[in-house]
Coordinates of C-alpha atoms and ligand atoms in Angstrom, one line a residue:
M200 CA 71.7 27.5 118.4
L201 CA 72.5 24.3 117.2
N202 CA 70.3 22.5 114.8
R203 CA 70.2 19.1 116.5
R204 CA 69.3 17.4 113.4
E205 CA 72.3 18.5 111.6
T206 CA 74.6 17.7 114.7
L207 CA 76.1 14.1 115.3
L208 CA 77.2 15.0 118.8
T209 CA 76.2 17.2 121.3
G210 CA 76.8 17.7 124.9
M211 CA 74.1 16.6 127.2
A212 CA 71.6 18.9 128.0
F213 CA 73.0 20.3 131.2
S214 CA 75.3 17.8 132.8
A215 CA 79.3 17.8 133.0
L216 CA 79.6 15.5 129.6
P217 CA 82.1 16.8 127.0
S218 CA 81.0 17.6 123.9
V219 CA 82.3 16.7 120.6
A220 CA 81.6 18.6 117.5
H221 CA 81.0 16.7 114.2
T222 CA 81.7 17.8 111.0
H223 CA 81.9 15.8 107.8
T224 CA 85.6 16.2 107.6
S225 CA 86.2 14.8 111.0
P226 CA 85.0 11.6 111.9
L227 CA 83.8 10.5 115.2
V228 CA 86.6 9.0 117.3
I229 CA 85.9 7.0 119.8
K230 CA 89.1 6.1 121.8
P231 CA 88.5 3.8 125.0
Q232 CA 91.8 5.0 127.1
Q233 CA 92.4 5.4 131.2
G234 CA 90.8 8.3 132.4
I235 CA 90.4 9.9 136.1
A236 CA 86.5 10.7 137.4
R237 CA 85.2 12.0 140.5
L238 CA 82.8 8.9 141.4
G239 CA 83.0 8.9 145.0
P240 CA 82.0 11.3 147.8
P241 CA 84.1 14.2 148.1
D242 CA 86.3 12.5 151.1
V243 CA 87.3 9.9 148.8
P244 CA 90.2 10.1 146.0
E245 CA 89.1 10.6 142.3
T246 CA 88.8 7.1 140.6
K247 CA 91.1 5.8 137.8
I248 CA 89.0 4.7 135.0
W249 CA 88.4 3.4 131.8
G250 CA 86.6 5.7 129.6
Y251 CA 85.4 6.2 126.0
N252 CA 87.7 9.3 125.1
G253 CA 88.9 9.2 128.7
T254 CA 85.6 9.9 130.4
V255 CA 82.6 8.2 131.7
P256 CA 80.1 8.1 130.3
G257 CA 81.9 8.5 126.9
P258 CA 80.5 11.0 124.6
E259 CA 76.7 11.3 123.6
I260 CA 76.2 10.4 120.1
R261 CA 73.1 12.0 119.0
V262 CA 71.5 11.3 115.6
A263 CA 68.5 11.7 113.7
Q264 CA 66.2 8.5 113.0
G265 CA 67.1 6.8 109.9
S266 CA 70.5 8.4 109.4
E267 CA 74.1 6.8 109.3
V268 CA 76.5 6.8 112.2
T269 CA 80.1 6.7 111.2
A270 CA 82.6 6.0 114.4
R271 CA 86.1 5.0 114.5
L272 CA 87.5 2.9 117.6
E273 CA 90.8 3.7 118.2
N274 CA 91.9 1.6 120.9
G275 CA 93.7 3.0 123.5
L276 CA 93.6 0.2 125.9
A277 CA 96.1 -2.8 126.6
Q278 CA 93.6 -5.0 126.0
T279 CA 91.5 -6.0 122.7
T280 CA 88.3 -4.6 122.7
T281 CA 85.1 -4.0 120.1
I282 CA 81.9 -1.7 120.4
H283 CA 78.5 -3.0 120.7
W284 CA 75.6 -0.7 119.9
H285 CA 73.1 -2.1 122.1
G286 CA 69.7 -2.3 120.9
I287 CA 70.4 -0.9 117.5
R288 CA 68.9 -3.1 114.9
I289 CA 72.0 -3.0 113.1
E290 CA 73.7 -4.6 110.2
N291 CA 75.4 -7.9 111.7
A292 CA 79.1 -6.9 110.6
M293 CA 78.8 -3.8 112.9
D294 CA 77.4 -5.3 115.9
G295 CA 80.5 -5.6 117.6
V296 CA 80.6 -8.8 119.0
A297 CA 84.0 -10.3 119.4
A298 CA 84.7 -13.4 117.6
L299 CA 81.1 -13.6 116.5
T300 CA 80.7 -10.9 114.4
Q301 CA 84.2 -9.5 114.2
A302 CA 88.0 -10.1 115.3
P303 CA 88.4 -8.2 118.6
V304 CA 90.4 -5.0 118.1
P305 CA 93.9 -5.0 119.2
P306 CA 95.4 -2.2 121.4
K307 CA 96.5 0.8 119.1
D308 CA 94.7 -0.7 116.2
S309 CA 91.4 0.6 115.0
F310 CA 87.9 -0.4 113.6
D311 CA 85.4 1.6 111.3
Y312 CA 82.0 1.4 112.5
R313 CA 79.2 2.3 110.0
F314 CA 75.5 1.7 110.5
T315 CA 71.9 3.5 110.0
V316 CA 69.7 3.6 113.1
P317 CA 66.1 2.4 112.0
D318 CA 64.5 3.2 115.5
A319 CA 64.3 6.4 117.4
G320 CA 64.9 6.0 121.1
T321 CA 67.2 5.4 123.7
F322 CA 70.2 3.2 123.1
W323 CA 73.8 3.2 124.2
Y324 CA 77.3 1.6 123.4
H325 CA 79.7 -0.5 125.4
P326 CA 82.5 -3.2 124.6
H327 CA 81.6 -6.7 123.9
N328 CA 84.9 -8.3 124.6
R329 CA 85.6 -8.9 128.4
T330 CA 82.8 -6.9 129.1
W331 CA 82.4 -7.8 132.5
E332 CA 85.5 -6.1 133.2
Q333 CA 85.6 -3.2 130.7
M334 CA 82.2 -2.1 131.6
A335 CA 82.6 -2.2 135.2
R336 CA 85.7 0.1 134.5
G337 CA 83.7 2.9 133.0
L338 CA 83.4 1.8 129.2
Y339 CA 79.9 2.9 128.1
G340 CA 78.0 5.7 126.4
P341 CA 75.0 7.0 125.2
L342 CA 73.3 6.8 121.8
I343 CA 70.6 8.9 121.2
V344 CA 68.2 8.7 118.4
E345 CA 65.8 11.5 117.8
E346 CA 62.4 11.2 116.6
S347 CA 61.6 13.9 113.7
E348 CA 58.4 14.8 115.4
P349 CA 58.6 14.0 119.2
P350 CA 56.2 15.3 121.5
A351 CA 56.7 18.9 123.1
Y352 CA 59.1 18.8 126.4
D353 CA 61.3 21.5 127.5
R354 CA 64.6 19.5 127.9
D355 CA 66.1 16.3 127.3
L356 CA 68.4 14.6 129.9
V357 CA 70.1 11.5 129.7
L358 CA 70.9 9.8 133.0
M359 CA 73.1 6.8 132.8
L360 CA 73.1 4.9 136.0
D361 CA 75.9 2.6 137.5
D362 CA 76.7 1.0 140.2
W363 CA 80.7 0.6 141.2
R364 CA 82.3 -1.5 143.3
L365 CA 85.2 0.9 145.1
N366 CA 87.7 0.2 147.6
D367 CA 88.5 2.2 150.5
D368 CA 90.7 4.7 148.3
G369 CA 88.0 5.1 145.9
Q370 CA 89.5 3.1 143.4
I371 CA 87.7 0.4 141.2
D372 CA 88.3 -3.0 143.6
E373 CA 90.2 -5.0 141.1
E374 CA 90.8 -8.1 143.3
S375 CA 87.2 -9.1 142.8
F376 CA 87.3 -9.3 139.2
G377 CA 86.8 -12.9 138.0
S378 CA 85.4 -13.7 141.6
L379 CA 83.7 -17.4 141.3
R380 CA 81.5 -16.1 144.1
D381 CA 80.1 -13.0 141.8
W382 CA 79.9 -15.2 139.0
S383 CA 77.7 -17.8 140.8
H384 CA 75.6 -15.5 142.6
A385 CA 74.0 -12.1 141.4
G386 CA 76.7 -10.8 139.6
R387 CA 79.1 -7.8 140.5
L388 CA 77.0 -5.7 142.7
G389 CA 78.3 -2.4 143.5
N390 CA 78.5 -0.2 146.7
W391 CA 78.5 3.4 145.1
P392 CA 76.1 4.4 142.5
T393 CA 76.7 7.1 140.2
V394 CA 74.4 9.2 137.6
N395 CA 76.3 10.1 134.5
G396 CA 79.6 9.2 136.2
A397 CA 79.2 11.6 139.2
P398 CA 78.3 11.1 142.6
Q399 CA 74.6 12.4 143.3
P400 CA 74.9 15.0 140.9
D401 CA 72.4 17.8 141.0
Y402 CA 70.3 19.3 137.7
T403 CA 68.8 22.4 138.3
V404 CA 65.3 22.5 136.4
K405 CA 62.4 25.1 136.8
R406 CA 58.9 24.6 138.4
N407 CA 56.6 23.1 135.6
E408 CA 59.1 22.5 133.3
R409 CA 58.7 19.2 131.2
L410 CA 61.5 16.8 131.0
R411 CA 62.5 14.1 128.8
L412 CA 64.5 11.7 130.8
R413 CA 66.5 9.0 129.6
L414 CA 67.5 6.3 131.9
I415 CA 69.9 3.7 131.1
N416 CA 71.1 1.0 133.4
A417 CA 74.9 0.6 132.6
A418 CA 75.5 -1.6 135.8
N419 CA 77.2 -4.7 135.4
A420 CA 74.4 -6.7 137.3
S421 CA 72.5 -4.7 139.5
V422 CA 68.5 -4.2 139.0
L423 CA 67.7 -1.2 140.1
V424 CA 64.3 -0.3 141.9
L425 CA 63.6 3.8 140.8
R426 CA 61.3 6.1 142.1
L427 CA 60.6 9.7 141.0
D428 CA 60.0 12.0 143.5
G429 CA 58.5 15.8 143.1
M430 CA 57.6 14.9 139.4
S431 CA 54.6 14.0 137.8
A432 CA 56.1 11.3 135.4
Q433 CA 54.8 9.2 132.6
I434 CA 56.6 6.1 131.1
V435 CA 56.5 6.5 127.0
A436 CA 59.4 4.0 125.9
Y437 CA 61.1 0.9 127.1
D438 CA 64.5 -0.1 125.6
G439 CA 64.2 2.5 122.8
M440 CA 60.6 1.5 121.5
P441 CA 57.5 3.5 122.5
I442 CA 54.6 2.5 124.8
P443 CA 51.0 4.0 125.1
P444 CA 52.2 6.3 128.0
E445 CA 51.6 5.0 131.4
P446 CA 51.9 7.0 134.5
L447 CA 54.9 6.4 137.0
E448 CA 52.7 5.5 140.2
S449 CA 55.4 4.6 142.6
T450 CA 58.5 2.8 141.6
V451 CA 59.7 1.1 138.3
I452 CA 62.4 -1.8 137.7
I453 CA 65.3 -1.3 135.4
A454 CA 67.4 -4.3 134.8
P455 CA 71.0 -4.2 133.7
A456 CA 71.1 -2.8 130.1
Q457 CA 67.4 -1.7 130.0
R458 CA 66.0 1.7 129.4
I459 CA 63.4 3.7 130.1
D460 CA 62.3 7.2 128.7
L461 CA 59.9 9.3 131.1
I462 CA 58.4 12.3 130.2
A463 CA 58.2 14.5 133.4
D464 CA 56.9 17.7 135.0
V465 CA 58.5 19.2 137.5
T466 CA 55.8 19.7 140.3
S467 CA 57.8 20.2 143.4
D468 CA 61.1 22.1 144.8
E469 CA 62.0 18.4 146.2
A470 CA 62.4 16.9 143.2
A471 CA 64.9 13.5 142.9
L472 CA 65.5 10.5 141.5
M473 CA 65.6 7.7 144.2
L474 CA 66.8 4.1 144.4
A475 CA 64.3 2.6 146.3
G476 CA 65.7 -0.6 146.8
R477 CA 68.6 1.1 148.7
E478 CA 66.9 2.3 151.2
N479 CA 66.3 5.3 149.5
F480 CA 69.6 6.5 148.3
R481 CA 69.2 9.7 146.3
A482 CA 70.5 9.0 143.2
C483 CA 70.2 12.6 141.8
G484 CA 68.3 15.9 142.5
F485 CA 66.7 18.6 140.4
P486 CA 66.9 21.6 142.5
V487 CA 64.5 24.2 141.3
K488 CA 65.2 27.6 140.4
G489 CA 62.5 29.8 138.7
Q490 CA 59.3 29.0 137.0
K491 CA 58.8 27.6 133.8
R492 CA 55.2 28.3 133.0
R493 CA 52.0 28.4 135.2
T494 CA 50.6 25.1 134.8
P495 CA 52.3 21.9 133.4
L496 CA 52.1 21.3 129.8
G497 CA 48.7 19.1 128.4
D498 CA 49.0 15.3 128.4
T499 CA 50.0 14.8 124.9
V500 CA 53.3 12.8 125.5
A501 CA 53.3 9.7 123.1
L502 CA 56.3 8.9 121.1
P503 CA 55.7 8.1 117.4
A504 CA 55.9 4.7 116.7
N505 CA 59.1 2.9 115.5
P506 CA 59.1 0.7 112.3
I507 CA 58.9 -2.7 113.7
S508 CA 56.2 -5.3 112.9
D509 CA 54.6 -7.6 115.2
D510 CA 52.7 -9.5 112.6
F511 CA 53.5 -12.7 113.8
D512 CA 53.1 -15.9 111.8
L513 CA 53.0 -18.2 114.8
A514 CA 51.9 -21.3 112.6
N515 CA 55.0 -21.1 110.7
A516 CA 57.2 -20.0 113.6
V517 CA 60.6 -21.4 114.5
K518 CA 59.9 -22.2 118.3
T519 CA 62.9 -22.6 120.7
T520 CA 62.9 -23.3 124.5
L521 CA 65.9 -21.9 126.5
S522 CA 66.1 -23.4 129.9
I523 CA 68.5 -21.5 132.1
D524 CA 70.2 -23.3 134.7
G525 CA 73.0 -23.0 137.5
G526 CA 74.4 -20.7 139.7
A527 CA 74.6 -21.3 143.5
M528 CA 72.0 -23.0 145.1
R529 CA 70.8 -24.8 142.7
G530 CA 71.8 -26.4 139.3
F531 CA 73.0 -28.6 136.9
T532 CA 75.3 -31.7 138.1
E533 CA 76.9 -31.9 134.6
A534 CA 76.9 -29.8 131.4
R535 CA 78.9 -29.4 128.1
V536 CA 81.5 -26.8 127.6
G537 CA 80.1 -24.7 124.2
G538 CA 83.7 -24.5 122.8
F539 CA 82.9 -21.6 120.6
G540 CA 85.8 -19.4 121.9
A541 CA 88.5 -22.4 121.5
A542 CA 87.1 -23.2 118.1
Y543 CA 87.7 -19.7 117.3
R544 CA 91.2 -19.6 118.7
G545 CA 91.9 -22.8 116.6
E546 CA 92.0 -25.1 119.5
A547 CA 90.1 -28.2 120.1
P548 CA 86.7 -27.8 122.1
V549 CA 86.6 -29.7 125.2
K550 CA 84.2 -32.3 124.7
G551 CA 81.6 -34.4 126.5
I552 CA 79.5 -34.1 129.5
I553 CA 81.8 -32.5 132.5
S554 CA 80.7 -32.3 136.3
R555 CA 79.8 -29.2 137.5
R556 CA 83.1 -29.1 140.0
E557 CA 85.4 -29.3 137.0
L558 CA 83.1 -26.6 134.8
A559 CA 83.5 -24.4 137.6
F560 CA 87.0 -24.7 138.7
E561 CA 88.8 -25.8 135.6
H562 CA 87.0 -23.6 132.9
Q563 CA 85.1 -20.8 135.4
L564 CA 81.8 -21.9 133.9
V565 CA 78.7 -21.8 136.4
W566 CA 76.0 -21.4 134.1
A567 CA 74.3 -23.4 131.4
L568 CA 71.7 -22.5 128.8
N569 CA 70.3 -26.1 127.4
G570 CA 72.8 -27.8 129.5
I571 CA 75.7 -26.0 127.3
A572 CA 77.9 -23.9 129.3
G573 CA 79.6 -20.8 127.2
M574 CA 78.9 -20.1 123.9
P575 CA 78.0 -23.2 121.4
V576 CA 79.7 -23.7 118.2
E577 CA 76.4 -24.4 116.8
P578 CA 73.6 -21.9 117.1
L579 CA 70.8 -22.0 119.2
F580 CA 68.4 -22.1 116.4
K581 CA 68.2 -21.0 112.7
A582 CA 65.6 -18.8 111.2
E583 CA 64.9 -18.1 107.6
A584 CA 64.8 -14.3 107.1
G585 CA 61.4 -13.1 107.7
Q586 CA 60.4 -16.2 109.5
T587 CA 58.6 -15.4 113.0
A588 CA 60.9 -16.8 115.9
V589 CA 59.5 -18.0 119.4
V590 CA 61.6 -18.5 122.5
K591 CA 60.4 -19.8 125.6
L592 CA 62.8 -18.7 128.3
I593 CA 62.8 -20.7 131.6
N594 CA 64.8 -19.5 134.5
E595 CA 65.1 -22.7 136.5
G596 CA 67.4 -21.3 139.2
R597 CA 67.4 -19.0 141.9
W598 CA 68.6 -15.7 140.7
P599 CA 67.3 -13.2 138.3
H600 CA 68.3 -12.7 134.8
A601 CA 68.3 -10.0 132.3
M602 CA 68.3 -11.7 129.0
H603 CA 69.4 -9.9 125.9
F604 CA 68.4 -10.6 122.1
H605 CA 70.9 -8.9 119.4
G606 CA 69.8 -7.6 116.5
H607 CA 66.1 -7.7 116.9
H608 CA 63.5 -6.5 119.4
F609 CA 61.0 -8.8 120.9
R610 CA 57.9 -8.9 122.9
E611 CA 56.3 -10.9 125.2
L612 CA 53.4 -13.4 123.7
S613 CA 50.9 -11.7 125.9
E614 CA 48.2 -8.5 124.9
G615 CA 50.0 -5.4 124.9
A616 CA 53.5 -6.5 125.8
P617 CA 56.2 -3.8 125.1
W618 CA 59.0 -4.4 122.9
R619 CA 62.0 -5.0 124.7
D620 CA 65.6 -6.0 123.9
T621 CA 66.4 -7.0 127.2
I622 CA 64.0 -8.9 129.6
L623 CA 64.0 -9.6 133.2
L624 CA 63.3 -12.9 134.3
D625 CA 62.8 -13.7 138.1
P626 CA 63.9 -16.9 139.7
R627 CA 61.9 -19.7 138.4
E628 CA 59.9 -17.6 136.1
T629 CA 59.4 -18.2 132.6
K630 CA 58.5 -15.9 129.8
E631 CA 57.7 -16.8 126.1
V632 CA 58.9 -14.0 123.6
A633 CA 58.2 -13.7 119.8
F634 CA 59.9 -11.5 117.1
I635 CA 60.2 -11.6 113.3
A636 CA 63.7 -12.5 112.3
D637 CA 64.1 -10.0 109.9
N638 CA 68.1 -9.2 110.3
P639 CA 70.3 -11.6 108.8
G640 CA 73.4 -12.5 110.4
R641 CA 74.9 -14.2 113.7
W642 CA 72.9 -12.7 116.8
M643 CA 74.1 -13.1 120.4
L644 CA 71.4 -13.8 122.9
H645 CA 73.1 -13.5 126.7
C646 CA 72.4 -12.7 130.1
H647 CA 73.2 -9.0 130.6
M648 CA 74.4 -9.6 133.9
L649 CA 77.7 -9.6 132.7
E650 CA 79.6 -12.2 135.2
H651 CA 76.8 -14.6 134.2
Q652 CA 77.3 -14.0 130.4
A653 CA 81.1 -14.6 131.1
G654 CA 80.0 -17.6 133.5
G655 CA 78.5 -19.3 130.6
M656 CA 75.2 -17.5 130.0
G657 CA 75.7 -17.0 126.4
T658 CA 74.5 -18.5 123.0
W659 CA 73.8 -17.3 119.5
F660 CA 71.2 -17.6 116.7
E661 CA 71.4 -17.1 113.0
V662 CA 69.3 -15.6 110.7
T663 CA 69.8 -16.8 107.2
Ligands
LIG166 CU1 74.5 -4.7 125.6 CU2 75.5 -8.3 124.0 O1 74.9 -6.4 125.2
LIG167 CU1 72.2 -13.6 134.7

């Protein structure tokens, strides 16, 4: 038996994911490179992908809460890349944001990541450079941080959901990369969902078995509506942060980059995870073989709390309003170009206010945050370490957005709101969130619909 707490990496409980043994003499190497995956139905050819170590998802990294992760990125791509450890309250220099926290890693070059993981929960990793293309091609993997004393369950299963856009030959549709239509509408929506890089996989379970399901939405832009048939499930965490357990009654929404942890008892022979928004697409099945026990385990399923404080000091908070505008069927008539990329490359940023048309057709920018399209040279706000930050997110437009803050979890300023690192805003919706800005550095804040991010919906804040 493997002792989980001494093992950095294990294979996924019962999927086809590769298992990489970790010892102290061989550092974990994560190499983005080309690979082949059976994504589509049996009658279409296998798909050429880009995967970490050639597979999708990449290797599962599984560590104990509070431990140190060391991972070497070896770039096997023909493009520059980085790795971002999504949702980890990490040291800024290890956050993996190209140009903001590190130089992007050239082909054949490498970068050593080393960080500790303060929170237990379900996290993941992905590139943060041309993310819209690199993730659409398959670069992502799970990062699981284990509690020292989790509630009782029989098995732990990570389910990484994706939504690919494949052409008739089963290959990634490359022609639509960079499509201004996608960028200004809902983003790159796929036509073929997978779970753990497989088409409608089956995971064999036992009757009355208790599963911990860790759902991760790794799609570029699709907001997924999930239903779990044949199981009695409780939601125990969002975005890696525990909540008081809530029964999953009918459906639950998982926006891009979000995670949901469930504790689920198999109560029927017809258990399946369904995408309810897609005329009931069966994302994966759980065929039952045998019986685990006569009756399900009791109802103690709450996860232990993570070390995060909501002792907000609202009186002395730095307060910011973020107006999200742009996209099709709405929008600003003009905006400034943020200019961060140009400044980083040593070029003169485009100055002045530019018309919507020129922004779109000259700069491929279709979204603006507070009237600035693309990463600004100056941060959205600065906070002193330990200061409370309040951000009012106002979605002025007609499209939903999944807003993600780096380096911090936040929560809405309403009673009992869960901690999140990514929050979904419906069209015309406003949400006010707060967090204690206790992690020094330059942190990105952007829409995790990756075409929106690329099309201008990115900014940053600084904790000094
Ligand atoms: Cu999951 Cu800025 O990223
Ligand atoms: Cu968006």
